[in-house]
mmCIF file of C-alpha atoms in Angstrom:
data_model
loop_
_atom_site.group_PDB
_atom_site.id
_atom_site.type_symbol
_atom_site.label_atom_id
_atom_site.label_comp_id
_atom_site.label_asym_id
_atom_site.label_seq_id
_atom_site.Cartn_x
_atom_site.Cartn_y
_atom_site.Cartn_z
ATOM 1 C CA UNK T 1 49.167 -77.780 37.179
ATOM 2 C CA UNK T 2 52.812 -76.399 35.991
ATOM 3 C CA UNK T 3 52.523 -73.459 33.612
ATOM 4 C CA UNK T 4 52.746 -73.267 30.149
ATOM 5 C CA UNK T 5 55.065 -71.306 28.220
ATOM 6 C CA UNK T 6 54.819 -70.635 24.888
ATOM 7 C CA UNK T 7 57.976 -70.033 23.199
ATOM 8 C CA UNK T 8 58.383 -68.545 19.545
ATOM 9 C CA UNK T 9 59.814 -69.804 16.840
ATOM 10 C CA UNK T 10 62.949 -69.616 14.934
ATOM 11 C CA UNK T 11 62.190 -69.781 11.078
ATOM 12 C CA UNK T 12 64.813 -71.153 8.307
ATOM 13 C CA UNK T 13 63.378 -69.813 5.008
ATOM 14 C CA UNK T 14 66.139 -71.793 3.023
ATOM 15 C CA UNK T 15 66.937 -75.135 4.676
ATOM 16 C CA UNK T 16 70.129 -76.938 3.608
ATOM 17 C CA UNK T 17 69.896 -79.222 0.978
ATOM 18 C CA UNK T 18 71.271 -81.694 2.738
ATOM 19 C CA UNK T 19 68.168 -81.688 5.568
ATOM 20 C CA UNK T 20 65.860 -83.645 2.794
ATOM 21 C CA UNK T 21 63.149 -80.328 3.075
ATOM 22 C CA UNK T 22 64.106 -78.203 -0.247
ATOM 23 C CA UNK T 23 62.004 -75.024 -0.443
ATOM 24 C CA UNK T 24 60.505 -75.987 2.979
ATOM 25 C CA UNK T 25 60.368 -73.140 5.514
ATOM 26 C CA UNK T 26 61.724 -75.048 8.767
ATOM 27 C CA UNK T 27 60.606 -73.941 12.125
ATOM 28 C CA UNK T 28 62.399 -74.967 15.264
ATOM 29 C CA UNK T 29 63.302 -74.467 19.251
ATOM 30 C CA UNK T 30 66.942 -74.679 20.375
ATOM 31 C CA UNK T 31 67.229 -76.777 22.499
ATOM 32 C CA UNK T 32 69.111 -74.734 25.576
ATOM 33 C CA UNK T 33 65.906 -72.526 25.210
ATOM 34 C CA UNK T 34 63.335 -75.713 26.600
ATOM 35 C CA UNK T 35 66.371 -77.228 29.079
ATOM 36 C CA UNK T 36 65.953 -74.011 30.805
ATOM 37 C CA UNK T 37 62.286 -73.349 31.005
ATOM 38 C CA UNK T 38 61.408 -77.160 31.758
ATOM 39 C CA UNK T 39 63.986 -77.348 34.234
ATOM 40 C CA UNK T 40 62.354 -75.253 36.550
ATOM 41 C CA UNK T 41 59.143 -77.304 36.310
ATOM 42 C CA UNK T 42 56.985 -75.429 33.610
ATOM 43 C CA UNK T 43 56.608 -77.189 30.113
ATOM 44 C CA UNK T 44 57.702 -75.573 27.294
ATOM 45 C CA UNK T 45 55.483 -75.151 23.856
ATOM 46 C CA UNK T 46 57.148 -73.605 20.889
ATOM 47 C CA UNK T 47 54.428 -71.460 18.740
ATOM 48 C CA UNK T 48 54.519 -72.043 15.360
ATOM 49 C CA UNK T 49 54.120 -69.392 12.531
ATOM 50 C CA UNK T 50 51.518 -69.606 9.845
ATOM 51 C CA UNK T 51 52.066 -67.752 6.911
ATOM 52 C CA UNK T 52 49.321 -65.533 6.367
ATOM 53 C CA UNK T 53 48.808 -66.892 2.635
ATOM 54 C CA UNK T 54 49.001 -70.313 3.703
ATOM 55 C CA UNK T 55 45.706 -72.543 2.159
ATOM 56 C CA UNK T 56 44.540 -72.915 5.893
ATOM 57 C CA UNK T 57 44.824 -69.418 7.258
ATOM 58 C CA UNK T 58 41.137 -68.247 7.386
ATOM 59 C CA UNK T 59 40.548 -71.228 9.631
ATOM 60 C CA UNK T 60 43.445 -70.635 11.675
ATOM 61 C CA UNK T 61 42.650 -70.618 15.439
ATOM 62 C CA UNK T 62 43.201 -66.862 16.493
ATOM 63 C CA UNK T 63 45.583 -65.294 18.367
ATOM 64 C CA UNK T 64 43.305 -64.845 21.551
ATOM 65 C CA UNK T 65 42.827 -68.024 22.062
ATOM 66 C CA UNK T 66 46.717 -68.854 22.096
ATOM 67 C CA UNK T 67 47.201 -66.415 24.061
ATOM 68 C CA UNK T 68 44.936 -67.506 27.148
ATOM 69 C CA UNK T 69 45.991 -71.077 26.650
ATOM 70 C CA UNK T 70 49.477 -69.741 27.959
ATOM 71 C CA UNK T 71 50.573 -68.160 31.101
ATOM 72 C CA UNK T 72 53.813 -66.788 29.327
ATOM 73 C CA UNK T 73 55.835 -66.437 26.455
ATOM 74 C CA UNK T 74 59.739 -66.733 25.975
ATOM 75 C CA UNK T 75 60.915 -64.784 22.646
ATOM 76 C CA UNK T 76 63.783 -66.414 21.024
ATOM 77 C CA UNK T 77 66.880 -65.127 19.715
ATOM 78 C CA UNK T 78 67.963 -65.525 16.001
ATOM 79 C CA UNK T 79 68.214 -63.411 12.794
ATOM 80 C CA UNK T 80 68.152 -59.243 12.809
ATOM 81 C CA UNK T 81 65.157 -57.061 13.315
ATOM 82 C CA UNK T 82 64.131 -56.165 10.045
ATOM 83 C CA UNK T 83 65.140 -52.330 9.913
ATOM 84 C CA UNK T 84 61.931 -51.807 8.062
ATOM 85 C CA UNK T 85 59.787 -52.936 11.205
ATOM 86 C CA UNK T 86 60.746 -49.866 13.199
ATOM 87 C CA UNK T 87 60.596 -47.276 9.648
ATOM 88 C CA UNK T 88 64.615 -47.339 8.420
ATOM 89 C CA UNK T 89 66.534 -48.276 5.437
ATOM 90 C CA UNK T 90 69.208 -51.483 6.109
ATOM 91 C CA UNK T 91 72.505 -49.858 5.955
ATOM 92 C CA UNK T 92 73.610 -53.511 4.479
ATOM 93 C CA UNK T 93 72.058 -55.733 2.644
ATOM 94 C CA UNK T 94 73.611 -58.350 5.575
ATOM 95 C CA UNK T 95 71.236 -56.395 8.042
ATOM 96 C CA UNK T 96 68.604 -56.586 6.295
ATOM 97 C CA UNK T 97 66.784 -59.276 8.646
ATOM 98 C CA UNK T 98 63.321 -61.220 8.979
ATOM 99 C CA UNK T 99 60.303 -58.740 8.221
ATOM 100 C CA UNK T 100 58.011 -62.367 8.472
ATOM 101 C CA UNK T 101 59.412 -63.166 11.561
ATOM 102 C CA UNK T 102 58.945 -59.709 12.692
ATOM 103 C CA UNK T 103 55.262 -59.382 11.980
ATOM 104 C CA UNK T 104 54.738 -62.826 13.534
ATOM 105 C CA UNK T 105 56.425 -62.115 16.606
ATOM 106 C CA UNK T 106 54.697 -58.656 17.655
ATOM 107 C CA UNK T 107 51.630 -59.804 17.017
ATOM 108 C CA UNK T 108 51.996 -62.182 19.498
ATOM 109 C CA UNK T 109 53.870 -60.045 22.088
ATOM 110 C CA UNK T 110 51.278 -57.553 21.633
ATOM 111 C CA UNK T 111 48.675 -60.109 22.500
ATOM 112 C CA UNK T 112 50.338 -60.715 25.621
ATOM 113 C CA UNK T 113 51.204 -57.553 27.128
ATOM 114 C CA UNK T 114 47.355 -56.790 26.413
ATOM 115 C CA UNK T 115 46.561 -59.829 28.326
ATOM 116 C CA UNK T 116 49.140 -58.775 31.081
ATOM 117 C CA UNK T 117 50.920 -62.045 30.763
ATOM 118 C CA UNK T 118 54.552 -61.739 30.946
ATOM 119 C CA UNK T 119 56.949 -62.154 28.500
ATOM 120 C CA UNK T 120 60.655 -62.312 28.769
ATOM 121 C CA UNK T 121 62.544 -61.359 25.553
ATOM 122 C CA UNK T 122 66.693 -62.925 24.767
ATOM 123 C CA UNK T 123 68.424 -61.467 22.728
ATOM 124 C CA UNK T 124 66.692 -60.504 19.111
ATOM 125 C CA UNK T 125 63.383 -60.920 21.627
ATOM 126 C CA UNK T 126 65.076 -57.601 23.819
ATOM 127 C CA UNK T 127 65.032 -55.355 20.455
ATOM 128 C CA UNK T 128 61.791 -56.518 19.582
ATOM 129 C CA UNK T 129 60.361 -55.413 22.957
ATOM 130 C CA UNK T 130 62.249 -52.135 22.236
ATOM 131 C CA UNK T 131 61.003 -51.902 18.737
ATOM 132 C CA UNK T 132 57.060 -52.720 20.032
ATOM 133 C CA UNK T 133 57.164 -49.658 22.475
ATOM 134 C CA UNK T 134 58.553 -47.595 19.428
ATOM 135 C CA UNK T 135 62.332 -47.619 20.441
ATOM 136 C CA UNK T 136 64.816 -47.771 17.457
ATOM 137 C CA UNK T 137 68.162 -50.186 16.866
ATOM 138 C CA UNK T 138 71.496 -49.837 16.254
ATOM 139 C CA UNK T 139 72.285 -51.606 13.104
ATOM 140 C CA UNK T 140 75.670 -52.677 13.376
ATOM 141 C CA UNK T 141 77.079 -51.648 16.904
ATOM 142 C CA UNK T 142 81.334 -52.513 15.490
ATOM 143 C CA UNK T 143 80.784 -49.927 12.434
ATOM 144 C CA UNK T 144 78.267 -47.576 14.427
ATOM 145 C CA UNK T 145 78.944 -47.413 18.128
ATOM 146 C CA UNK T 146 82.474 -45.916 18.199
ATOM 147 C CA UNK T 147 84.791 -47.246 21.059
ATOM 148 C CA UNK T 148 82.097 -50.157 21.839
ATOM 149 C CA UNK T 149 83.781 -53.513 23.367
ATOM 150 C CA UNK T 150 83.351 -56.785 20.694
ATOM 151 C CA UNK T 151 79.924 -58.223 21.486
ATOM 152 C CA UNK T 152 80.179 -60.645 18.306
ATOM 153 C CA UNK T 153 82.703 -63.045 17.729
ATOM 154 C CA UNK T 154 81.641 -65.752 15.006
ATOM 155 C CA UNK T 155 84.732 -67.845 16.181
ATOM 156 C CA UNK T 156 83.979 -68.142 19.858
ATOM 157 C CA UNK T 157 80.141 -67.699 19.427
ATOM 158 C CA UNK T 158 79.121 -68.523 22.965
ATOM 159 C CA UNK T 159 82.440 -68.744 24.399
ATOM 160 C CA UNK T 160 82.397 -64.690 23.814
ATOM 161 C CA UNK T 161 82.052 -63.294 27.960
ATOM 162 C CA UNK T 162 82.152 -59.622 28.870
ATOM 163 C CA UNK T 163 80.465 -58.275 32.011
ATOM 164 C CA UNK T 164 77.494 -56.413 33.034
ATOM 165 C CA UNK T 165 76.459 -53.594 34.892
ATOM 166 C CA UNK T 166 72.859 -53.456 36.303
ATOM 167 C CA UNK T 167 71.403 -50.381 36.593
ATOM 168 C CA UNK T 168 71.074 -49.703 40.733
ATOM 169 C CA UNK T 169 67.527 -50.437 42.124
ATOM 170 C CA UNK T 170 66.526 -52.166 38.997
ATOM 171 C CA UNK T 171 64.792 -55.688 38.664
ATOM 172 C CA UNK T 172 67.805 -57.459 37.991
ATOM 173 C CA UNK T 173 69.826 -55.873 41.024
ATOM 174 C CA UNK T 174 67.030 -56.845 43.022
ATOM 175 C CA UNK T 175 67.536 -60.426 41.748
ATOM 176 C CA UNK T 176 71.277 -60.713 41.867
ATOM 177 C CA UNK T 177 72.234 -58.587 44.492
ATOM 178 C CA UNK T 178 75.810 -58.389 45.065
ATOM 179 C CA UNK T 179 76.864 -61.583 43.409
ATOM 180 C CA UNK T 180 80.060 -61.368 42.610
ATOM 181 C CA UNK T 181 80.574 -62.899 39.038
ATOM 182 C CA UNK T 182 78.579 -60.725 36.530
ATOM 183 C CA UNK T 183 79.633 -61.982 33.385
ATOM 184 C CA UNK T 184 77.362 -62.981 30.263
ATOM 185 C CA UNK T 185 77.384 -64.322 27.065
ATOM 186 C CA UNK T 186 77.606 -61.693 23.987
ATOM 187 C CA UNK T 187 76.032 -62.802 20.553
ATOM 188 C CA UNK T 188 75.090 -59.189 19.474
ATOM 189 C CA UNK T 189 76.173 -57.219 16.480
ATOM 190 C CA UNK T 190 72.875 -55.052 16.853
ATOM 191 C CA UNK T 191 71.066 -53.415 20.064
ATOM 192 C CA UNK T 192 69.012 -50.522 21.578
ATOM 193 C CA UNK T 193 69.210 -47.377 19.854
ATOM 194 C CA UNK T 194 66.741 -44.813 20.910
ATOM 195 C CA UNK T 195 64.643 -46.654 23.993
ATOM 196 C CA UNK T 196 61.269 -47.260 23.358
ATOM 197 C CA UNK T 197 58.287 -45.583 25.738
ATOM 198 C CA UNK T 198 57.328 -46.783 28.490
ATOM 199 C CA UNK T 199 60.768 -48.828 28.918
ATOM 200 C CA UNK T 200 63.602 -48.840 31.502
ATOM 201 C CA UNK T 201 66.892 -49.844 30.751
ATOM 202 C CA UNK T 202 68.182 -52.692 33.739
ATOM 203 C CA UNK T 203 71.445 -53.300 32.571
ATOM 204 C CA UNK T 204 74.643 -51.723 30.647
ATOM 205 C CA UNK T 205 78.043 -52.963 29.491
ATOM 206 C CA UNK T 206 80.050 -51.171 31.709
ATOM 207 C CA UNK T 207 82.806 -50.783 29.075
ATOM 208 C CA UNK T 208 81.060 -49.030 26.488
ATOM 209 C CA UNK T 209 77.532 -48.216 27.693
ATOM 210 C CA UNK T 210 75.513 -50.785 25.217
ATOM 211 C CA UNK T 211 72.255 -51.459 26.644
ATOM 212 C CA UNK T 212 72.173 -55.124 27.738
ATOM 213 C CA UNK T 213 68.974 -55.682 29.555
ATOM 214 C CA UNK T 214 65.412 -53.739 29.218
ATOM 215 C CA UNK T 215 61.695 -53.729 30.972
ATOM 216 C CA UNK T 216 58.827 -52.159 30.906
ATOM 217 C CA UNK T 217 57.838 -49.983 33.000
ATOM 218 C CA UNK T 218 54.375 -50.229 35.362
ATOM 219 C CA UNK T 219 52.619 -53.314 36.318
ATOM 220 C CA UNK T 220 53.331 -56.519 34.826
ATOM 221 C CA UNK T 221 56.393 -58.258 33.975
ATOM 222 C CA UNK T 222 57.640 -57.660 30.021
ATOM 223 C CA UNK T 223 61.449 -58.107 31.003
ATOM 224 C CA UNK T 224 64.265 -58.371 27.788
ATOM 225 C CA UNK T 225 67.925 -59.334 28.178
ATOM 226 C CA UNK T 226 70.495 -59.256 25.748
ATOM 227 C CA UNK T 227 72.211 -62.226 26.293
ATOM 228 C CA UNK T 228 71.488 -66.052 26.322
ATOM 229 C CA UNK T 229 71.045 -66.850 29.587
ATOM 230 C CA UNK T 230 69.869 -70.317 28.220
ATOM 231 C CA UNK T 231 73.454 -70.852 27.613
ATOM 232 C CA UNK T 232 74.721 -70.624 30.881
ATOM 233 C CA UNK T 233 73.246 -74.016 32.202
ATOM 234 C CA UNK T 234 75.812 -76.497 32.774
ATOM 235 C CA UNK T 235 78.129 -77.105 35.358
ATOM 236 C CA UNK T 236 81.527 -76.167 32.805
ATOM 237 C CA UNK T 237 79.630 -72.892 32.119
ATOM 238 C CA UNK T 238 79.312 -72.211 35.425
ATOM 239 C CA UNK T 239 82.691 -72.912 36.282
ATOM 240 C CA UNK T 240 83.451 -69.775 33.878
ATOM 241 C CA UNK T 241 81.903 -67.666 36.370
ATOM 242 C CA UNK T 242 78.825 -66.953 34.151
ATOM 243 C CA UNK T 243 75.627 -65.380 35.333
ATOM 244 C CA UNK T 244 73.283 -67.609 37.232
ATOM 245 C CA UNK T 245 70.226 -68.035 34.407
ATOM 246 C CA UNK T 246 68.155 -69.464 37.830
ATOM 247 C CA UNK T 247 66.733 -66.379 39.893
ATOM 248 C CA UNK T 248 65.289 -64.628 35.959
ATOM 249 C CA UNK T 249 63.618 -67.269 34.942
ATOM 250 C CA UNK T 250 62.014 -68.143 38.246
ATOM 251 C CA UNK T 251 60.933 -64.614 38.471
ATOM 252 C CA UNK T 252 59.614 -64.838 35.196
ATOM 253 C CA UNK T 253 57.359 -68.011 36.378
ATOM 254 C CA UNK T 254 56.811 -66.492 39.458
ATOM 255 C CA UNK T 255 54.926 -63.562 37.648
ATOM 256 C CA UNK T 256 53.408 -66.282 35.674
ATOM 257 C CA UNK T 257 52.080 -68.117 38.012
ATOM 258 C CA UNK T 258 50.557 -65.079 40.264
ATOM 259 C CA UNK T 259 48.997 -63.668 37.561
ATOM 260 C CA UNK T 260 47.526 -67.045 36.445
ATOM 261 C CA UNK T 261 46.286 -67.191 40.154
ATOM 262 C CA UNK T 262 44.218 -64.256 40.098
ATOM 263 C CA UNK T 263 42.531 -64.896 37.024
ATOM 264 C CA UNK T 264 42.064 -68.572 38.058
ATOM 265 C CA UNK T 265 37.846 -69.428 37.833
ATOM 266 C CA UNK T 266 36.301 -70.044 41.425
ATOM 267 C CA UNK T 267 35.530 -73.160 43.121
#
């Protein structure tokens, strides 16, 4: 049977008015995000958020039981951390971020590191890993991280490439080896501050030391990277010498499906 991997969602509190959904909170998967997961044969199921003062919440099916109908979860990337979630004050009100995504999110990672199902965190799912085990963020790394390389470019979104570093007898070395071409995609204005307990960091910018890639520590994989390796997928991207998204996310499954394996019910 392939594996299922649940996949959180992205939330739009204030849709366009030309989408037809006024005052509508939208939830939704991009699109890269289920490309890569179902293109190594596992299907991808986005988990929707229900607000906890929605009409139907008390007969909401619980968390548990989403949790063991899955044999991983992928955390999306999308708005800011709320500073709040890890107990400090937005330095802007532009950093302010999603507090209701927050909640939603770590309640569900937390239900699957307790299972010991992995999880594999991209980008805003990297800080929440590092904000779950306690860790702290860097608001605004071009106003707070003095010398840093640009990590954000709202013109070139995607098309923004620096290279990175992994950290020598890490997970990710053990994946790439020594493949050449090292380069990534950068989306960040925000990223690992003080590193949370119980966490390892796999991967630096080599140019100004910002923590790229994270994982806990001990048995199980909890693995988050932060860049889109969803976005390095088709044959133009790869032409640009970006990193090969292939050898994480079969590890990821991999993990999946062993651990699924030993919990699988006798014959």
């Amino acid at each position: 049977m392939p594996l299922r991997i649940g996949i959180t969602a992205r939330l739009l509190h204030d849709p366009p008015p030309g989408l037809g959904l006024p005052q509508k909170r939208l939830q939704f998967l991009e699109s890269s995000m289920a490309h890569w997961i179902m293109g190594h044969g596992a299907i991808a199921l986005m988990v929707p958020f229900i607000d906890e003062a929605a009409p139907v919440s008390p007969r909401r099916v619980p968390l548990a039981a989403i949790v063991d109908l899955l044999d991983g979860l992928v955390l999306q990337g999308g708005a800011d951390i709320s500073p709040g979630t890890y107990g400090a004050t937005a330095g802007h009100s532009d950093w302010a971020g999603d507090p209701i995504r927050d909640r939603y999110e770590l309640a569900l990672l937390r239900g699957f590191i307790e299972a010991g199902k992995p999880v594999l965190g991209i980008c805003r799912g990297a800080q929440l890993i590092n904000v779950y085990h306690g860790g702290t963020l860097v608001q605004d790394i071009p106003s707070m991280w003095p010398n840093a390389t640009v990590h954000q470019d709202t013109e070139h979104y995607d098309r923004l490439l620096h290279e990175v570093a992994f950290e020598p007898g890490s997970l990710l070395d053990g994946l790439y080896g020594s493949q050449a071409s090292r380069h990534i995609t950068s989306i960040h204005h925000q990223c690992v501050d003080r590193l949370g307990d119980g966490l390892a960091i796999e991967a630096r910018s080599p140019v100004d030391g910002v923590v790229e890639a994270i994982r806990r520590q001990g048995p199980g994989f909890v693995l988050g990277v932060q860049w889109h390796p969803e976005f390095h997928l088709t044959p133009s991207e790869q032409r640009q010498g970006l990193l090969d998204s292939g050898p994480m996310m079969q590890a990821f499954l991999d993990a999946a499906r062993q651990r699924a394996d030993r919990h699988r019910p006798p014959a």
